[in-house]
Amino acid sequence: MKRLRLRFTSLAMALFLAGCAVGPDYQRPDAEVSGAFKEAFLSPEAARQWKMAQPAEALARGRWWVIFNEPVLDALEDQAMSANQDLKVAAARLRQARALRRDAESDLLPTLDAGFGPARQRQSDAAQGLPEDANNSAQTLWRAQAGVSYEVDLFGRIASDVEAATADAEQSAALFQSVRLALQADVAQAYFRIRRLDAEQELYRRTVELRGRTLDLVQQRYDEGEISELDLARSKSALSSASSQALGIERERAVAEHALATLLGKTPAQFTLEPEPLGRVSVEIPAGLPSSLLERRPDIAAAERAMAAANARVGVAKAAFFPSLTLTGAFGYESDELGNLLEWSSRAFLLGPLVGTVLSLPIFDGGRREAGLEKARARYEEDVAAYRQTVLNAFREVEDGLSSLRILKDQTQVQDAAVRQASRAAELSLVQYREGSVSYLDVLDADRQVLVQQRASLALDGERAQAAVALVRAIGGGWDADRQLAANR
């Protein structure tokens, strides 16, 4: 009965010590979250649609780019997802983090190994209780045995290490999603930039044709002696200037196409995008509730998981101040002759470490453990500040996107009016020039104003498309893209 009570007492003591974890419990620090976005001006219907989507960081983002209704962009995004090298780097890092988590989890289980081989040894006479002149020669001892070792997690060191490795793996998963979202946005923005340049190339093509016809008119009037050579020289200069600017647009487009090829995992020689002028992008992208941004943004999720890992490593550093208990044992066979090794009489076992002690208690290490704990706490404080800064940046990016789309929409309407007025002024100046009431300098000035206003209009169209992509990226990716696409048709 006494022996049974002793066993129960030992078991209860082991369970009590195993529950004495010293690591701090993790609680996500608060971050400033406003009640609404300052720049959001959504209709009640748009707000309801967004709430119905129930976004969360763990959910798949989907093919959010389909809201632009660009089949070529859809194909480019698919190519990038399968061939981009930066995405493959992020995927490999995620696999590394998950492997490290499995490595940490292995410490929760005992290790078992086996060995076979001879050992040449000679024990001292005193250790065997023999006289000094005894015949004590060296002998060869054969062993075939299995060994087991298990560290009892008395103060939660292993559990904290596993918690940190798990948070690291989750951080890597969030970073992978962040890289993936950034790649999708980069491809979309590069695509719309090329389409804007295509539109500018088309604009300059028409401008060169128009100025070519104007030059023919001026040349005819010069040949008839109606105007001086000055007007002819000005007309030729305007045509050459438009041709030169067209070549500059062509160079810029080539560079943009090369950059897009790299995003797709191809060399520039392997990729060509057929020209197609950019159409006006008109999609409504709801920003949702500010609190949902903390759930959707993968970079915020990564920063939060970094905090959790740092908090767990504070527990690892604290556990270093407490004793560690390692249970070891070996069992098998040993014999001075190989032929007798597997006989029943050759069996042997050992409980306890071959070297050292079962229970170790740190006493003095020159301040190493204190420094380790201070480092862990400082790292946690660093990650808390980085998390809060990431949240602030996320809200700034959403507000930037909302204000950009709202203001660009109004600016585009004003710019369209400017294009119409400039075109009308150019028509009137050309008519008056033919009638001889104005000089050719007035015609050139009106023509330049048309080109300037048209380029500004195309630039705004490109900015609206890229701002829409930037806002999708800022809110953490897509939502119910199919329903949004149907609403925009």
CSV table of C-alpha atoms in Angstrom, one decimal:
chain,number,residue,atom,x,y,z
A,1,MET,CA,0.0,0.0,0.0
A,2,LYS,CA,2.9,2.4,0.8
A,3,ARG,CA,4.5,1.6,-2.5
A,4,LEU,CA,1.2,2.4,-4.3
A,5,ARG,CA,0.8,5.7,-2.5
A,6,LEU,CA,4.4,6.6,-3.4
A,7,ARG,CA,3.7,6.0,-7.1
A,8,PHE,CA,0.6,8.1,-7.1
A,9,THR,CA,2.4,10.9,-5.3
A,10,SER,CA,5.2,10.8,-7.8
A,11,LEU,CA,2.7,10.9,-10.7
A,12,ALA,CA,0.9,13.8,-9.2
A,13,MET,CA,4.1,15.7,-8.6
A,14,ALA,CA,5.2,15.1,-12.3
A,15,LEU,CA,1.8,16.4,-13.5
A,16,PHE,CA,2.0,19.4,-11.3
A,17,LEU,CA,5.5,20.3,-12.5
A,18,ALA,CA,4.5,19.8,-16.1
A,19,GLY,CA,1.8,22.4,-15.7
A,20,CYS,CA,4.1,25.0,-14.3
A,21,ALA,CA,4.6,26.9,-17.5
A,22,VAL,CA,6.3,30.2,-17.0
A,23,GLY,CA,5.7,31.8,-20.4
A,24,PRO,CA,3.4,34.9,-20.6
A,25,ASP,CA,-0.1,34.3,-22.0
A,26,TYR,CA,-0.4,35.9,-25.4
A,27,GLN,CA,-3.0,38.7,-26.0
A,28,ARG,CA,-3.0,40.7,-29.2
A,29,PRO,CA,-2.1,44.3,-28.4
A,30,ASP,CA,-4.7,46.9,-29.2
A,31,ALA,CA,-4.3,49.0,-32.3
A,32,GLU,CA,-6.0,52.2,-33.2
A,33,VAL,CA,-9.1,51.4,-35.4
A,34,SER,CA,-11.5,54.2,-36.5
A,35,GLY,CA,-15.2,53.7,-36.7
A,36,ALA,CA,-15.3,54.5,-40.5
A,37,PHE,CA,-13.0,55.4,-43.3
A,38,LYS,CA,-12.7,59.2,-43.7
A,39,GLU,CA,-12.7,59.1,-47.5
A,40,ALA,CA,-15.4,56.4,-47.9
A,41,PHE,CA,-18.6,57.7,-49.5
A,42,LEU,CA,-20.6,54.5,-50.1
A,43,SER,CA,-24.2,54.0,-50.9
A,44,PRO,CA,-26.2,52.0,-48.3
A,45,GLU,CA,-26.5,49.2,-50.9
A,46,ALA,CA,-22.8,49.0,-51.5
A,47,ALA,CA,-22.2,48.8,-47.8
A,48,ARG,CA,-24.7,46.0,-47.4
A,49,GLN,CA,-23.1,44.0,-50.2
A,50,TRP,CA,-19.7,44.4,-48.6
A,51,LYS,CA,-20.9,43.2,-45.2
A,52,MET,CA,-22.5,40.1,-46.7
A,53,ALA,CA,-19.1,39.0,-48.0
A,54,GLN,CA,-17.9,38.4,-44.5
A,55,PRO,CA,-14.2,38.8,-45.3
A,56,ALA,CA,-11.4,37.2,-43.2
A,57,GLU,CA,-7.7,36.8,-43.6
A,58,ALA,CA,-8.0,33.0,-43.8
A,59,LEU,CA,-10.4,33.1,-46.7
A,60,ALA,CA,-9.2,32.8,-50.3
A,61,ARG,CA,-9.0,36.1,-52.1
A,62,GLY,CA,-10.3,34.7,-55.4
A,63,ARG,CA,-9.9,36.2,-58.8
A,64,TRP,CA,-10.6,39.8,-57.8
A,65,TRP,CA,-9.2,41.2,-61.1
A,66,VAL,CA,-12.2,39.8,-63.1
A,67,ILE,CA,-14.1,43.0,-62.0
A,68,PHE,CA,-12.2,44.8,-64.7
A,69,ASN,CA,-13.6,42.4,-67.4
A,70,GLU,CA,-10.3,42.1,-69.2
A,71,PRO,CA,-9.8,38.5,-70.5
A,72,VAL,CA,-6.1,39.2,-71.4
A,73,LEU,CA,-5.5,40.3,-67.8
A,74,ASP,CA,-7.1,37.1,-66.6
A,75,ALA,CA,-4.7,35.0,-68.6
A,76,LEU,CA,-1.7,37.1,-67.5
A,77,GLU,CA,-2.6,36.6,-63.8
A,78,ASP,CA,-2.8,32.9,-64.3
A,79,GLN,CA,0.6,32.8,-65.9
A,80,ALA,CA,2.1,34.9,-63.0
A,81,MET,CA,0.6,32.6,-60.3
A,82,SER,CA,2.2,29.5,-61.9
A,83,ALA,CA,5.6,30.9,-63.0
A,84,ASN,CA,6.7,33.9,-60.9
A,85,GLN,CA,10.0,33.2,-59.2
A,86,ASP,CA,9.4,35.5,-56.2
A,87,LEU,CA,6.2,33.6,-55.4
A,88,LYS,CA,8.1,30.3,-55.6
A,89,VAL,CA,10.7,31.8,-53.1
A,90,ALA,CA,7.9,32.7,-50.7
A,91,ALA,CA,6.4,29.2,-51.1
A,92,ALA,CA,9.7,27.6,-50.3
A,93,ARG,CA,10.1,29.8,-47.2
A,94,LEU,CA,6.6,28.6,-46.1
A,95,ARG,CA,7.7,25.0,-46.4
A,96,GLN,CA,10.8,25.7,-44.4
A,97,ALA,CA,8.8,27.3,-41.6
A,98,ARG,CA,6.4,24.4,-41.5
A,99,ALA,CA,9.4,22.0,-41.4
A,100,LEU,CA,10.8,23.9,-38.4
A,101,ARG,CA,7.5,23.7,-36.7
A,102,ARG,CA,7.5,19.9,-37.1
A,103,ASP,CA,11.1,19.9,-35.8
A,104,ALA,CA,10.0,21.8,-32.6
A,105,GLU,CA,7.0,19.5,-32.1
A,106,SER,CA,9.3,16.4,-32.2
A,107,ASP,CA,10.7,17.6,-28.8
A,108,LEU,CA,7.4,16.7,-27.2
A,109,LEU,CA,8.0,13.0,-27.9
A,110,PRO,CA,10.8,10.7,-26.7
A,111,THR,CA,13.7,9.8,-29.0
A,112,LEU,CA,14.6,6.2,-29.6
A,113,ASP,CA,17.8,4.9,-31.2
A,114,ALA,CA,19.6,1.7,-31.5
A,115,GLY,CA,23.3,0.8,-31.9
A,116,PHE,CA,25.7,-2.1,-32.3
A,117,GLY,CA,29.4,-2.4,-32.0
A,118,PRO,CA,32.4,-3.2,-29.8
A,119,ALA,CA,34.1,-1.1,-27.2
A,120,ARG,CA,37.6,-1.6,-25.8
A,121,GLN,CA,37.8,-0.7,-22.1
A,122,ARG,CA,39.7,-1.3,-18.9
A,123,GLN,CA,38.3,-0.3,-15.5
A,124,SER,CA,40.6,0.6,-12.6
A,125,ASP,CA,41.4,-1.9,-9.9
A,126,ALA,CA,39.9,0.4,-7.3
A,127,ALA,CA,36.6,0.7,-9.1
A,128,GLN,CA,36.4,-3.1,-9.0
A,129,GLY,CA,37.6,-3.6,-5.4
A,130,LEU,CA,40.8,-5.4,-6.6
A,131,PRO,CA,44.3,-5.3,-5.1
A,132,GLU,CA,46.9,-3.2,-6.9
A,133,ASP,CA,48.7,-6.3,-8.2
A,134,ALA,CA,45.5,-8.0,-9.5
A,135,ASN,CA,45.4,-9.3,-13.1
A,136,ASN,CA,43.1,-6.6,-14.6
A,137,SER,CA,43.6,-6.5,-18.3
A,138,ALA,CA,41.6,-4.6,-20.9
A,139,GLN,CA,38.8,-6.4,-22.6
A,140,THR,CA,36.5,-6.0,-25.6
A,141,LEU,CA,32.9,-5.6,-24.9
A,142,TRP,CA,30.2,-6.1,-27.6
A,143,ARG,CA,26.9,-4.2,-27.3
A,144,ALA,CA,23.6,-4.4,-29.1
A,145,GLN,CA,21.2,-2.1,-27.4
A,146,ALA,CA,18.4,0.5,-27.8
A,147,GLY,CA,18.4,3.9,-26.0
A,148,VAL,CA,15.5,6.2,-25.1
A,149,SER,CA,15.6,9.8,-24.0
A,150,TYR,CA,12.7,12.1,-23.0
A,151,GLU,CA,12.8,15.6,-21.6
A,152,VAL,CA,9.9,16.3,-19.3
A,153,ASP,CA,8.5,19.8,-20.1
A,154,LEU,CA,8.5,21.0,-16.4
A,155,PHE,CA,8.2,24.7,-17.0
A,156,GLY,CA,6.8,24.9,-20.6
A,157,ARG,CA,10.1,25.5,-22.5
A,158,ILE,CA,9.2,22.9,-25.2
A,159,ALA,CA,5.6,24.0,-25.3
A,160,SER,CA,6.7,27.7,-25.7
A,161,ASP,CA,9.2,26.7,-28.4
A,162,VAL,CA,6.4,24.8,-30.3
A,163,GLU,CA,4.1,27.8,-29.9
A,164,ALA,CA,6.8,30.1,-31.4
A,165,ALA,CA,7.5,27.8,-34.3
A,166,THR,CA,3.8,27.5,-35.0
A,167,ALA,CA,3.4,31.3,-35.0
A,168,ASP,CA,6.5,31.5,-37.3
A,169,ALA,CA,4.8,29.1,-39.7
A,170,GLU,CA,1.6,31.0,-39.6
A,171,GLN,CA,3.6,34.2,-40.3
A,172,SER,CA,5.2,32.6,-43.3
A,173,ALA,CA,1.8,31.6,-44.6
A,174,ALA,CA,0.6,35.2,-44.2
A,175,LEU,CA,3.7,36.5,-45.9
A,176,PHE,CA,3.1,34.1,-48.8
A,177,GLN,CA,-0.4,35.5,-49.2
A,178,SER,CA,1.1,39.0,-49.0
A,179,VAL,CA,3.6,38.2,-51.8
A,180,ARG,CA,0.8,36.6,-53.8
A,181,LEU,CA,-1.5,39.6,-53.5
A,182,ALA,CA,1.4,42.0,-54.3
A,183,LEU,CA,2.2,40.0,-57.4
A,184,GLN,CA,-1.4,40.0,-58.6
A,185,ALA,CA,-1.6,43.8,-58.1
A,186,ASP,CA,1.8,44.4,-59.8
A,187,VAL,CA,0.6,42.4,-62.8
A,188,ALA,CA,-2.6,44.3,-63.0
A,189,GLN,CA,-0.9,47.7,-62.7
A,190,ALA,CA,1.7,46.8,-65.2
A,191,TYR,CA,-1.0,45.7,-67.6
A,192,PHE,CA,-3.0,48.9,-67.3
A,193,ARG,CA,0.2,50.9,-67.7
A,194,ILE,CA,0.9,49.2,-71.0
A,195,ARG,CA,-2.7,49.7,-72.1
A,196,ARG,CA,-2.5,53.4,-71.3
A,197,LEU,CA,0.7,53.7,-73.3
A,198,ASP,CA,-1.1,51.9,-76.2
A,199,ALA,CA,-3.8,54.6,-76.0
A,200,GLU,CA,-1.1,57.3,-76.1
A,201,GLN,CA,0.5,55.6,-79.1
A,202,GLU,CA,-2.9,55.6,-80.8
A,203,LEU,CA,-3.3,59.3,-79.9
A,204,TYR,CA,0.1,60.2,-81.4
A,205,ARG,CA,-0.6,58.1,-84.5
A,206,ARG,CA,-3.8,60.2,-85.1
A,207,THR,CA,-1.9,63.4,-84.3
A,208,VAL,CA,0.9,62.6,-86.8
A,209,GLU,CA,-1.7,61.9,-89.5
A,210,LEU,CA,-3.6,65.1,-88.7
A,211,ARG,CA,-0.4,67.2,-88.7
A,212,GLY,CA,0.7,65.5,-91.9
A,213,ARG,CA,-2.5,66.6,-93.6
A,214,THR,CA,-2.1,70.1,-92.2
A,215,LEU,CA,1.4,70.2,-93.6
A,216,ASP,CA,0.1,69.3,-97.0
A,217,LEU,CA,-2.3,72.3,-96.7
A,218,VAL,CA,0.4,74.6,-95.6
A,219,GLN,CA,2.7,73.4,-98.4
A,220,GLN,CA,0.0,74.1,-100.9
A,221,ARG,CA,-0.5,77.6,-99.7
A,222,TYR,CA,3.2,78.2,-99.6
A,223,ASP,CA,3.6,77.0,-103.2
A,224,GLU,CA,0.8,79.4,-104.2
A,225,GLY,CA,2.6,82.2,-102.5
A,226,GLU,CA,-0.2,82.9,-99.9
A,227,ILE,CA,2.1,82.4,-96.9
A,228,SER,CA,5.7,82.7,-96.0
A,229,GLU,CA,8.2,80.0,-95.4
A,230,LEU,CA,8.0,80.6,-91.7
A,231,ASP,CA,4.5,78.9,-91.5
A,232,LEU,CA,5.9,76.0,-93.5
A,233,ALA,CA,8.8,75.5,-91.2
A,234,ARG,CA,6.5,75.7,-88.1
A,235,SER,CA,4.2,73.0,-89.6
A,236,LYS,CA,7.2,70.7,-90.3
A,237,SER,CA,8.5,71.3,-86.8
A,238,ALA,CA,5.1,70.3,-85.3
A,239,LEU,CA,5.0,67.1,-87.3
A,240,SER,CA,8.6,66.1,-86.3
A,241,SER,CA,7.8,66.9,-82.7
A,242,ALA,CA,4.8,64.6,-82.7
A,243,SER,CA,6.8,61.8,-84.4
A,244,SER,CA,9.6,62.2,-81.8
A,245,GLN,CA,7.1,62.0,-78.9
A,246,ALA,CA,5.5,58.9,-80.4
A,247,LEU,CA,8.9,57.2,-80.5
A,248,GLY,CA,9.4,58.1,-76.8
A,249,ILE,CA,6.0,56.5,-76.0
A,250,GLU,CA,7.1,53.4,-77.9
A,251,ARG,CA,10.4,53.2,-75.9
A,252,GLU,CA,8.4,53.5,-72.6
A,253,ARG,CA,6.0,50.8,-73.7
A,254,ALA,CA,8.9,48.4,-74.5
A,255,VAL,CA,10.3,48.9,-71.0
A,256,ALA,CA,6.9,48.3,-69.4
A,257,GLU,CA,6.4,45.2,-71.5
A,258,HIS,CA,9.8,43.8,-70.4
A,259,ALA,CA,8.9,44.4,-66.7
A,260,LEU,CA,5.6,42.6,-67.2
A,261,ALA,CA,7.4,39.6,-68.8
A,262,THR,CA,9.6,39.4,-65.7
A,263,LEU,CA,6.6,39.2,-63.4
A,264,LEU,CA,5.3,36.3,-65.6
A,265,GLY,CA,8.5,34.4,-65.1
A,266,LYS,CA,9.6,34.9,-68.7
A,267,THR,CA,12.4,36.7,-70.5
A,268,PRO,CA,11.4,39.7,-72.6
A,269,ALA,CA,12.2,37.8,-75.8
A,270,GLN,CA,9.6,35.2,-74.8
A,271,PHE,CA,6.7,37.6,-74.2
A,272,THR,CA,4.8,40.0,-76.5
A,273,LEU,CA,1.6,41.8,-75.6
A,274,GLU,CA,-0.4,43.0,-78.6
A,275,PRO,CA,-1.4,46.7,-78.5
A,276,GLU,CA,-4.8,47.5,-77.3
A,277,PRO,CA,-5.7,51.1,-76.1
A,278,LEU,CA,-7.0,51.4,-72.6
A,279,GLY,CA,-10.7,51.8,-72.1
A,280,ARG,CA,-12.2,53.8,-69.2
A,281,VAL,CA,-12.3,51.8,-66.0
A,282,SER,CA,-15.5,52.4,-64.0
A,283,VAL,CA,-15.8,50.0,-61.1
A,284,GLU,CA,-17.0,50.6,-57.6
A,285,ILE,CA,-14.8,49.1,-55.0
A,286,PRO,CA,-16.3,49.2,-51.5
A,287,ALA,CA,-13.8,49.6,-48.6
A,288,GLY,CA,-15.8,47.7,-46.0
A,289,LEU,CA,-15.6,48.2,-42.3
A,290,PRO,CA,-12.3,49.4,-40.8
A,291,SER,CA,-12.2,46.6,-38.3
A,292,SER,CA,-12.3,44.0,-41.1
A,293,LEU,CA,-9.0,45.4,-42.4
A,294,LEU,CA,-7.2,43.8,-39.5
A,295,GLU,CA,-8.6,40.4,-40.6
A,296,ARG,CA,-8.1,40.7,-44.4
A,297,ARG,CA,-4.6,42.2,-44.8
A,298,PRO,CA,-2.0,39.4,-45.0
A,299,ASP,CA,0.8,41.8,-43.9
A,300,ILE,CA,-1.1,42.7,-40.8
A,301,ALA,CA,-1.7,39.0,-40.1
A,302,ALA,CA,2.0,38.4,-40.6
A,303,ALA,CA,3.0,41.2,-38.2
A,304,GLU,CA,0.5,39.8,-35.6
A,305,ARG,CA,1.9,36.3,-35.8
A,306,ALA,CA,5.4,37.7,-35.4
A,307,MET,CA,4.3,39.2,-32.1
A,308,ALA,CA,2.9,35.8,-31.0
A,309,ALA,CA,6.2,34.1,-31.8
A,310,ALA,CA,8.1,36.7,-29.9
A,311,ASN,CA,5.8,36.4,-26.9
A,312,ALA,CA,6.3,32.6,-26.9
A,313,ARG,CA,10.1,33.1,-27.0
A,314,VAL,CA,9.9,35.2,-23.9
A,315,GLY,CA,8.5,32.0,-22.3
A,316,VAL,CA,11.4,30.0,-23.6
A,317,ALA,CA,13.9,32.5,-22.2
A,318,LYS,CA,12.1,32.4,-18.8
A,319,ALA,CA,12.2,28.6,-18.7
A,320,ALA,CA,16.0,28.7,-18.9
A,321,PHE,CA,16.0,29.9,-15.2
A,322,PHE,CA,14.4,26.7,-14.0
A,323,PRO,CA,15.5,23.0,-13.7
A,324,SER,CA,15.3,20.6,-16.6
A,325,LEU,CA,14.5,17.0,-16.2
A,326,THR,CA,15.6,14.4,-18.8
A,327,LEU,CA,14.7,10.7,-18.5
A,328,THR,CA,17.1,8.4,-20.3
A,329,GLY,CA,17.6,4.6,-20.5
A,330,ALA,CA,19.2,1.9,-22.5
A,331,PHE,CA,18.4,-1.8,-22.8
A,332,GLY,CA,19.8,-4.6,-24.9
A,333,TYR,CA,22.7,-7.1,-24.8
A,334,GLU,CA,26.4,-6.9,-24.0
A,335,SER,CA,29.1,-9.6,-24.0
A,336,ASP,CA,32.8,-10.0,-24.2
A,337,GLU,CA,32.4,-12.4,-27.1
A,338,LEU,CA,30.4,-11.7,-30.2
A,339,GLY,CA,29.1,-15.2,-30.4
A,340,ASN,CA,27.4,-14.9,-27.0
A,341,LEU,CA,26.0,-11.4,-27.6
A,342,LEU,CA,22.3,-12.4,-28.1
A,343,GLU,CA,22.1,-15.0,-25.3
A,344,TRP,CA,19.6,-14.4,-22.6
A,345,SER,CA,22.3,-14.2,-20.0
A,346,SER,CA,23.9,-11.2,-21.9
A,347,ARG,CA,20.9,-8.9,-21.4
A,348,ALA,CA,21.6,-5.6,-19.7
A,349,PHE,CA,19.8,-2.3,-19.0
A,350,LEU,CA,20.7,1.2,-17.7
A,351,LEU,CA,18.3,3.8,-16.3
A,352,GLY,CA,19.8,7.2,-16.0
A,353,PRO,CA,22.2,9.2,-18.2
A,354,LEU,CA,25.6,7.8,-19.2
A,355,VAL,CA,27.1,11.2,-18.6
A,356,GLY,CA,25.8,14.0,-16.4
A,357,THR,CA,22.6,14.0,-14.3
A,358,VAL,CA,18.9,13.5,-14.7
A,359,LEU,CA,17.9,16.8,-13.2
A,360,SER,CA,20.0,19.9,-13.9
A,361,LEU,CA,19.6,23.3,-12.2
A,362,PRO,CA,21.3,26.4,-13.6
A,363,ILE,CA,23.1,28.4,-10.9
A,364,PHE,CA,25.6,30.8,-12.5
A,365,ASP,CA,26.2,31.6,-16.2
A,366,GLY,CA,27.7,35.1,-16.1
A,367,GLY,CA,24.3,36.8,-16.9
A,368,ARG,CA,23.6,34.9,-20.1
A,369,ARG,CA,20.1,33.9,-19.2
A,370,GLU,CA,19.2,37.5,-18.1
A,371,ALA,CA,20.5,38.8,-21.4
A,372,GLY,CA,18.5,36.2,-23.3
A,373,LEU,CA,15.3,37.2,-21.4
A,374,GLU,CA,16.0,40.9,-22.0
A,375,LYS,CA,16.6,40.3,-25.7
A,376,ALA,CA,13.3,38.3,-26.0
A,377,ARG,CA,11.3,41.0,-24.3
A,378,ALA,CA,12.9,43.7,-26.4
A,379,ARG,CA,12.1,41.7,-29.6
A,380,TYR,CA,8.5,41.4,-28.5
A,381,GLU,CA,8.3,45.2,-27.9
A,382,GLU,CA,9.8,45.7,-31.4
A,383,ASP,CA,7.2,43.4,-33.0
A,384,VAL,CA,4.4,45.2,-31.2
A,385,ALA,CA,5.5,48.6,-32.5
A,386,ALA,CA,6.0,47.1,-36.0
A,387,TYR,CA,2.5,45.6,-35.9
A,388,ARG,CA,0.9,48.9,-34.9
A,389,GLN,CA,2.8,50.7,-37.6
A,390,THR,CA,1.7,48.1,-40.2
A,391,VAL,CA,-1.9,48.8,-39.1
A,392,LEU,CA,-1.4,52.6,-39.5
A,393,ASN,CA,0.1,52.1,-42.9
A,394,ALA,CA,-2.8,49.9,-44.0
A,395,PHE,CA,-5.4,52.5,-43.0
A,396,ARG,CA,-3.4,55.2,-44.8
A,397,GLU,CA,-3.3,53.1,-48.0
A,398,VAL,CA,-7.0,52.5,-47.9
A,399,GLU,CA,-7.8,56.2,-47.3
A,400,ASP,CA,-5.3,57.1,-50.2
A,401,GLY,CA,-7.1,54.7,-52.5
A,402,LEU,CA,-10.6,55.9,-51.6
A,403,SER,CA,-9.7,59.5,-52.0
A,404,SER,CA,-7.8,58.9,-55.3
A,405,LEU,CA,-10.8,57.1,-56.9
A,406,ARG,CA,-13.3,59.7,-55.7
A,407,ILE,CA,-11.2,62.7,-56.8
A,408,LEU,CA,-10.0,61.1,-60.0
A,409,LYS,CA,-13.6,60.4,-61.0
A,410,ASP,CA,-14.5,64.1,-60.6
A,411,GLN,CA,-11.2,65.2,-62.2
A,412,THR,CA,-11.9,63.0,-65.3
A,413,GLN,CA,-15.3,64.7,-65.8
A,414,VAL,CA,-13.6,68.1,-65.7
A,415,GLN,CA,-10.8,66.9,-68.0
A,416,ASP,CA,-13.3,65.6,-70.5
A,417,ALA,CA,-14.8,69.1,-70.8
A,418,ALA,CA,-11.3,70.5,-71.3
A,419,VAL,CA,-10.7,68.1,-74.2
A,420,ARG,CA,-14.0,69.1,-75.8
A,421,GLN,CA,-13.2,72.8,-75.5
A,422,ALA,CA,-9.7,72.4,-76.8
A,423,SER,CA,-10.9,70.4,-79.8
A,424,ARG,CA,-13.5,73.0,-80.6
A,425,ALA,CA,-10.9,75.7,-80.3
A,426,ALA,CA,-8.6,73.8,-82.7
A,427,GLU,CA,-11.4,73.4,-85.3
A,428,LEU,CA,-12.2,77.1,-85.2
A,429,SER,CA,-8.6,78.2,-85.4
A,430,LEU,CA,-8.1,76.0,-88.5
A,431,VAL,CA,-11.2,77.5,-90.2
A,432,GLN,CA,-10.0,81.0,-89.4
A,433,TYR,CA,-6.5,80.3,-90.7
A,434,ARG,CA,-8.0,79.1,-94.0
A,435,GLU,CA,-9.9,82.3,-94.1
A,436,GLY,CA,-6.7,84.3,-93.4
A,437,SER,CA,-8.1,85.9,-90.2
A,438,VAL,CA,-5.5,84.3,-87.8
A,439,SER,CA,-1.8,83.3,-88.2
A,440,TYR,CA,-0.6,79.8,-88.3
A,441,LEU,CA,1.0,80.2,-84.9
A,442,ASP,CA,-2.6,80.3,-83.5
A,443,VAL,CA,-3.3,77.0,-85.3
A,444,LEU,CA,-0.2,75.4,-83.8
A,445,ASP,CA,-1.0,76.6,-80.3
A,446,ALA,CA,-4.6,75.2,-80.5
A,447,ASP,CA,-3.3,71.9,-81.9
A,448,ARG,CA,-0.8,71.6,-79.0
A,449,GLN,CA,-3.5,72.3,-76.5
A,450,VAL,CA,-5.6,69.5,-77.9
A,451,LEU,CA,-2.7,67.1,-77.6
A,452,VAL,CA,-1.9,68.2,-74.1
A,453,GLN,CA,-5.5,67.8,-72.9
A,454,GLN,CA,-6.0,64.5,-74.6
A,455,ARG,CA,-2.8,63.1,-73.0
A,456,ALA,CA,-3.9,64.4,-69.6
A,457,SER,CA,-7.2,62.6,-70.1
A,458,LEU,CA,-5.5,59.3,-71.0
A,459,ALA,CA,-3.2,59.8,-68.0
A,460,LEU,CA,-6.2,60.1,-65.7
A,461,ASP,CA,-7.8,57.0,-67.2
A,462,GLY,CA,-4.6,55.1,-66.4
A,463,GLU,CA,-4.4,56.5,-62.9
A,464,ARG,CA,-8.0,55.5,-62.2
A,465,ALA,CA,-7.2,51.9,-63.3
A,466,GLN,CA,-4.1,51.7,-61.2
A,467,ALA,CA,-5.8,53.4,-58.2
A,468,ALA,CA,-8.5,50.8,-58.4
A,469,VAL,CA,-5.9,48.0,-58.3
A,470,ALA,CA,-4.1,49.8,-55.4
A,471,LEU,CA,-7.3,50.0,-53.4
A,472,VAL,CA,-8.0,46.3,-53.9
A,473,ARG,CA,-4.5,45.5,-52.7
A,474,ALA,CA,-5.0,47.9,-49.7
A,475,ILE,CA,-8.1,46.3,-48.5
A,476,GLY,CA,-6.4,42.9,-48.6
A,477,GLY,CA,-7.6,41.4,-51.9
A,478,GLY,CA,-10.9,40.5,-53.5
A,479,TRP,CA,-14.3,39.8,-52.1
A,480,ASP,CA,-17.4,38.4,-54.0
A,481,ALA,CA,-15.9,39.3,-57.4
A,482,ASP,CA,-18.5,37.5,-59.5
A,483,ARG,CA,-21.3,39.5,-57.9
A,484,GLN,CA,-19.4,42.7,-58.3
A,485,LEU,CA,-18.7,42.0,-62.0
A,486,ALA,CA,-22.4,41.3,-62.6
A,487,ALA,CA,-23.3,44.6,-60.9
A,488,ASN,CA,-20.9,46.5,-63.2
A,489,ARG,CA,-22.3,45.1,-66.4
